[in-house]
Tab-separated table of C-alpha atoms in Angstrom:
chain	number	residue	atom	x	y	z
W	1	UNK	CA	17.706	18.199	41.332
W	2	UNK	CA	18.879	17.926	37.891
W	3	UNK	CA	22.609	18.187	37.377
W	4	UNK	CA	23.540	15.916	34.540
W	5	UNK	CA	23.464	16.615	30.866
W	6	UNK	CA	21.410	13.632	29.423
W	7	UNK	CA	19.687	12.949	26.169
W	8	UNK	CA	16.365	14.787	25.672
W	9	UNK	CA	13.312	12.605	25.858
W	10	UNK	CA	9.702	13.167	24.802
W	11	UNK	CA	7.268	13.151	27.537
W	12	UNK	CA	3.539	13.607	28.241
W	13	UNK	CA	1.056	12.415	25.686
W	14	UNK	CA	4.095	11.634	23.262
W	15	UNK	CA	3.733	10.342	19.623
W	16	UNK	CA	7.145	8.965	19.566
W	17	UNK	CA	9.876	7.745	21.998
W	18	UNK	CA	7.052	5.117	23.140
W	19	UNK	CA	7.653	2.364	25.501
W	20	UNK	CA	4.984	-0.155	24.854
W	21	UNK	CA	5.099	-2.825	27.623
W	22	UNK	CA	3.558	-6.458	27.336
W	23	UNK	CA	1.310	-7.491	30.106
W	24	UNK	CA	1.157	-11.429	30.512
W	25	UNK	CA	-1.116	-11.235	33.618
W	26	UNK	CA	0.229	-8.871	36.018
W	27	UNK	CA	-1.972	-9.160	39.203
W	28	UNK	CA	-4.053	-6.145	39.622
W	29	UNK	CA	-2.550	-5.130	43.033
W	30	UNK	CA	1.028	-5.352	41.590
W	31	UNK	CA	0.070	-3.311	38.682
W	32	UNK	CA	-1.300	-0.584	40.799
W	33	UNK	CA	2.241	-0.333	42.471
W	34	UNK	CA	3.814	-0.497	39.195
W	35	UNK	CA	1.993	2.320	37.577
W	36	UNK	CA	2.007	4.543	40.647
W	37	UNK	CA	5.829	4.560	40.250
W	38	UNK	CA	6.442	4.195	36.548
W	39	UNK	CA	3.315	5.278	34.539
W	40	UNK	CA	5.311	8.292	33.364
W	41	UNK	CA	7.500	6.230	31.388
W	42	UNK	CA	4.869	3.736	29.934
W	43	UNK	CA	2.878	4.787	26.857
W	44	UNK	CA	1.007	1.751	25.683
W	45	UNK	CA	0.247	-1.660	27.405
W	46	UNK	CA	-0.478	-4.706	25.336
W	47	UNK	CA	-2.528	-7.534	26.891
W	48	UNK	CA	-0.127	-10.196	25.615
W	49	UNK	CA	-1.360	-13.013	23.239
W	50	UNK	CA	-4.931	-13.859	23.830
W	51	UNK	CA	-4.731	-13.347	27.720
W	52	UNK	CA	-7.137	-10.560	28.008
W	53	UNK	CA	-9.932	-13.031	27.227
W	54	UNK	CA	-9.286	-14.926	30.266
W	55	UNK	CA	-8.022	-12.130	32.611
W	56	UNK	CA	-9.697	-11.844	35.939
W	57	UNK	CA	-11.246	-8.337	36.500
W	58	UNK	CA	-10.345	-7.141	32.953
W	59	UNK	CA	-12.634	-4.135	33.090
W	60	UNK	CA	-10.660	-3.079	36.289
W	61	UNK	CA	-7.278	-3.545	34.615
W	62	UNK	CA	-8.318	-1.604	31.425
W	63	UNK	CA	-9.685	1.231	33.790
W	64	UNK	CA	-6.491	1.201	35.860
W	65	UNK	CA	-4.262	1.659	32.777
W	66	UNK	CA	-6.448	4.383	31.448
W	67	UNK	CA	-6.405	6.186	34.792
W	68	UNK	CA	-2.760	6.479	34.546
W	69	UNK	CA	-3.019	7.559	31.001
W	70	UNK	CA	-1.497	4.287	29.486
W	71	UNK	CA	-3.210	2.898	26.407
W	72	UNK	CA	-4.226	-0.700	26.786
W	73	UNK	CA	-4.869	-3.006	23.788
W	74	UNK	CA	-5.280	-6.683	23.199
W	75	UNK	CA	-2.452	-8.653	21.594
W	76	UNK	CA	-2.732	-9.579	17.999
W	77	UNK	CA	-3.486	-13.193	18.660
W	78	UNK	CA	-6.988	-12.386	20.065
W	79	UNK	CA	-7.736	-10.570	16.834
W	80	UNK	CA	-6.659	-13.527	14.785
W	81	UNK	CA	-8.526	-16.055	16.911
W	82	UNK	CA	-11.521	-13.973	16.216
W	83	UNK	CA	-10.912	-13.641	12.668
W	84	UNK	CA	-10.312	-17.464	12.230
W	85	UNK	CA	-13.709	-18.003	13.918
W	86	UNK	CA	-15.465	-15.201	12.039
W	87	UNK	CA	-16.147	-13.404	15.147
W	88	UNK	CA	-14.673	-9.942	14.229
W	89	UNK	CA	-17.940	-8.180	14.897
W	90	UNK	CA	-18.226	-9.839	18.338
W	91	UNK	CA	-14.592	-8.935	19.006
W	92	UNK	CA	-15.262	-5.292	18.228
W	93	UNK	CA	-18.042	-5.173	20.577
W	94	UNK	CA	-15.890	-6.736	23.204
W	95	UNK	CA	-13.466	-3.897	22.774
W	96	UNK	CA	-16.228	-1.278	22.927
W	97	UNK	CA	-17.504	-2.727	26.049
W	98	UNK	CA	-14.175	-2.503	27.627
W	99	UNK	CA	-13.580	0.933	26.562
W	100	UNK	CA	-10.501	0.042	24.482
W	101	UNK	CA	-9.755	2.422	21.640
W	102	UNK	CA	-6.755	0.693	20.304
W	103	UNK	CA	-6.799	-2.526	18.104
W	104	UNK	CA	-4.197	-4.486	16.690
W	105	UNK	CA	-4.366	-6.133	13.225
W	106	UNK	CA	-1.714	-8.913	12.736
W	107	UNK	CA	-1.069	-11.983	10.864
W	108	UNK	CA	1.659	-13.552	13.063
W	109	UNK	CA	0.020	-16.867	13.412
W	110	UNK	CA	-2.553	-16.967	10.584
W	111	UNK	CA	-1.734	-16.184	6.882
W	112	UNK	CA	-4.215	-13.336	6.435
W	113	UNK	CA	-3.864	-11.856	2.897
W	114	UNK	CA	-2.323	-8.120	2.843
W	115	UNK	CA	-5.307	-7.068	0.837
W	116	UNK	CA	-7.766	-8.350	3.399
W	117	UNK	CA	-5.899	-6.735	6.224
W	118	UNK	CA	-5.948	-3.310	4.401
W	119	UNK	CA	-9.608	-3.606	3.906
W	120	UNK	CA	-10.023	-4.277	7.737
W	121	UNK	CA	-7.900	-1.360	8.628
W	122	UNK	CA	-9.878	0.982	6.441
W	123	UNK	CA	-13.119	-0.090	8.084
W	124	UNK	CA	-11.823	0.416	11.752
W	125	UNK	CA	-9.448	3.538	11.331
W	126	UNK	CA	-12.510	5.865	12.108
W	127	UNK	CA	-13.520	4.204	15.250
W	128	UNK	CA	-10.200	2.868	16.569
W	129	UNK	CA	-6.458	3.614	16.682
W	130	UNK	CA	-5.084	0.818	14.557
W	131	UNK	CA	-1.728	-0.672	14.784
W	132	UNK	CA	-0.706	-3.449	12.627
W	133	UNK	CA	2.160	-5.980	12.848
W	134	UNK	CA	4.495	-7.201	10.080
W	135	UNK	CA	6.350	-10.376	10.127
W	136	UNK	CA	5.700	-13.997	11.231
W	137	UNK	CA	6.165	-15.632	14.557
W	138	UNK	CA	7.304	-18.545	12.559
W	139	UNK	CA	11.136	-18.314	12.514
W	140	UNK	CA	11.438	-20.547	9.276
W	141	UNK	CA	9.362	-18.019	7.387
W	142	UNK	CA	11.774	-15.429	5.661
W	143	UNK	CA	10.242	-12.209	4.155
W	144	UNK	CA	12.176	-10.488	1.473
W	145	UNK	CA	13.415	-6.913	2.670
W	146	UNK	CA	11.401	-5.372	-0.173
W	147	UNK	CA	8.383	-7.156	1.066
W	148	UNK	CA	8.718	-5.802	4.763
W	149	UNK	CA	9.122	-2.114	3.261
W	150	UNK	CA	6.229	-2.370	0.921
W	151	UNK	CA	3.881	-4.014	3.578
W	152	UNK	CA	4.842	-1.389	6.070
W	153	UNK	CA	4.172	1.326	3.867
W	154	UNK	CA	0.844	0.121	2.485
W	155	UNK	CA	-0.311	-0.223	6.147
W	156	UNK	CA	0.780	3.126	7.179
W	157	UNK	CA	-1.031	4.567	4.110
W	158	UNK	CA	-4.127	2.580	4.888
W	159	UNK	CA	-4.657	4.366	8.175
W	160	UNK	CA	-2.401	2.560	10.796
W	161	UNK	CA	-1.245	4.703	13.584
W	162	UNK	CA	1.864	2.730	13.955
W	163	UNK	CA	3.276	-0.430	12.401
W	164	UNK	CA	4.849	-2.998	14.693
W	165	UNK	CA	7.757	-5.248	13.539
W	166	UNK	CA	7.434	-8.650	14.841
W	167	UNK	CA	10.081	-10.010	17.295
W	168	UNK	CA	7.913	-12.074	19.686
W	169	UNK	CA	8.429	-11.937	23.558
W	170	UNK	CA	11.635	-14.294	22.934
W	171	UNK	CA	13.269	-12.056	20.199
W	172	UNK	CA	13.591	-15.111	18.158
W	173	UNK	CA	11.592	-14.466	14.862
W	174	UNK	CA	10.565	-11.562	12.672
W	175	UNK	CA	13.353	-8.966	12.787
W	176	UNK	CA	15.536	-11.425	14.723
W	177	UNK	CA	17.317	-14.607	13.747
W	178	UNK	CA	16.371	-17.989	15.570
W	179	UNK	CA	19.334	-17.371	17.857
W	180	UNK	CA	18.170	-13.851	18.677
W	181	UNK	CA	20.571	-11.963	16.608
W	182	UNK	CA	18.977	-8.810	15.158
W	183	UNK	CA	18.652	-8.842	11.368
W	184	UNK	CA	20.549	-5.546	10.896
W	185	UNK	CA	20.744	-5.431	7.269
W	186	UNK	CA	16.885	-5.522	7.491
W	187	UNK	CA	16.699	-2.583	10.028
W	188	UNK	CA	19.082	-0.538	8.056
W	189	UNK	CA	17.090	-0.907	4.865
W	190	UNK	CA	13.736	-0.039	6.632
W	191	UNK	CA	15.410	3.086	8.132
W	192	UNK	CA	16.359	4.391	4.605
W	193	UNK	CA	12.961	5.353	3.536
W	194	UNK	CA	10.284	4.839	6.402
W	195	UNK	CA	9.944	7.148	9.342
W	196	UNK	CA	11.021	5.288	12.347
W	197	UNK	CA	8.636	7.392	14.557
W	198	UNK	CA	5.921	5.436	12.814
W	199	UNK	CA	7.404	1.889	13.698
W	200	UNK	CA	7.370	0.201	17.053
W	201	UNK	CA	10.373	-2.291	17.078
W	202	UNK	CA	9.651	-5.372	19.330
W	203	UNK	CA	12.752	-5.442	21.713
W	204	UNK	CA	12.070	-7.912	24.501
W	205	UNK	CA	15.695	-7.698	25.999
W	206	UNK	CA	17.988	-5.186	27.072
W	207	UNK	CA	20.486	-6.290	24.411
W	208	UNK	CA	17.850	-5.751	21.786
W	209	UNK	CA	16.832	-2.360	23.256
W	210	UNK	CA	20.339	-1.018	23.381
W	211	UNK	CA	20.848	-1.756	19.731
W	212	UNK	CA	17.944	0.293	18.731
W	213	UNK	CA	18.744	3.150	20.962
W	214	UNK	CA	22.052	3.279	19.821
W	215	UNK	CA	21.033	2.946	16.046
W	216	UNK	CA	18.105	5.416	16.054
W	217	UNK	CA	18.334	7.255	19.340
W	218	UNK	CA	16.702	7.699	22.689
W	219	UNK	CA	13.390	8.383	21.472
W	220	UNK	CA	12.982	5.169	19.426
W	221	UNK	CA	9.649	3.312	19.843
W	222	UNK	CA	10.151	0.064	21.509
W	223	UNK	CA	7.529	-2.805	22.294
W	224	UNK	CA	7.283	-5.901	24.053
W	225	UNK	CA	9.070	-4.454	26.983
W	226	UNK	CA	8.572	-6.520	30.094
W	227	UNK	CA	6.683	-4.266	32.480
W	228	UNK	CA	9.188	-4.977	35.219
W	229	UNK	CA	11.963	-3.692	32.983
W	230	UNK	CA	10.731	-0.143	32.233
W	231	UNK	CA	12.942	1.835	34.530
W	232	UNK	CA	15.914	0.000	33.369
W	233	UNK	CA	14.900	0.805	29.927
W	234	UNK	CA	14.500	4.481	30.780
W	235	UNK	CA	18.085	4.556	32.216
W	236	UNK	CA	19.311	2.981	29.056
W	237	UNK	CA	17.537	5.578	26.922
W	238	UNK	CA	19.296	8.444	29.000
W	239	UNK	CA	22.713	6.975	28.866
W	240	UNK	CA	22.711	5.686	32.500
W	241	UNK	CA	24.049	2.269	31.507
W	242	UNK	CA	27.525	1.214	30.542
W	243	UNK	CA	26.343	0.292	27.034
W	244	UNK	CA	24.660	3.595	26.265
W	245	UNK	CA	26.993	5.710	28.382
W	246	UNK	CA	28.187	7.874	25.402
W	247	UNK	CA	24.823	8.135	23.876
W	248	UNK	CA	24.751	11.503	22.119
W	249	UNK	CA	22.630	14.119	23.418
W	250	UNK	CA	20.180	13.871	20.380
W	251	UNK	CA	17.704	16.858	19.983
W	252	UNK	CA	14.022	16.185	19.143
W	253	UNK	CA	11.191	18.056	18.444
W	254	UNK	CA	8.557	17.514	21.305
W	255	UNK	CA	5.141	16.615	19.773
């Protein structure tokens, strides 16, 4: 029985308000139990780093996610490894054989020129749902805010479904300082002229997640969420945690 007035959340096959979890090797039996209870609040599942390549029963895991209407994809590190070894055609065949329809084009480890990434995206967008990542995993590499903005816009215009802002699973690079502090000036600048519904902000900790929820609203897209934390995150989105207790009842258009 619903009796509380809570922020309105998108639902079903949503296009924003996404929760993208990271799977670093969740055993199949455990995953079945998690999805049975929480699949309605999980939209996307990243098979973290290059772990998909060595995951036992990877076919069954991909099928299980899809049975629960969760979209699986392989972490960008696997794309970069394939690019580095000139094996992109083989990688695409690998995804086709698994029935994976989403692909990440990233440059978190390698320095892949933006022009080349844009060309790859243009070649893939008709077959795959393409997501791209901006920012480096190297915390010592600083990108000017203008470069963040330009790159995100170019990637979206090239045909990306979403752009991910790098944060790592540790929250210590990309949109974060080494110490884990959020680069709030960067976020504020990005929000001025880029649709936040097209960005997935990597936010691995509840502290990071609460910042974006309070700054953008309950239907912000969040990524690198630990799969065991999805219920806590949903409670945060709905103002059911002290830090988000007074969250405004933000109206949203359900798409």
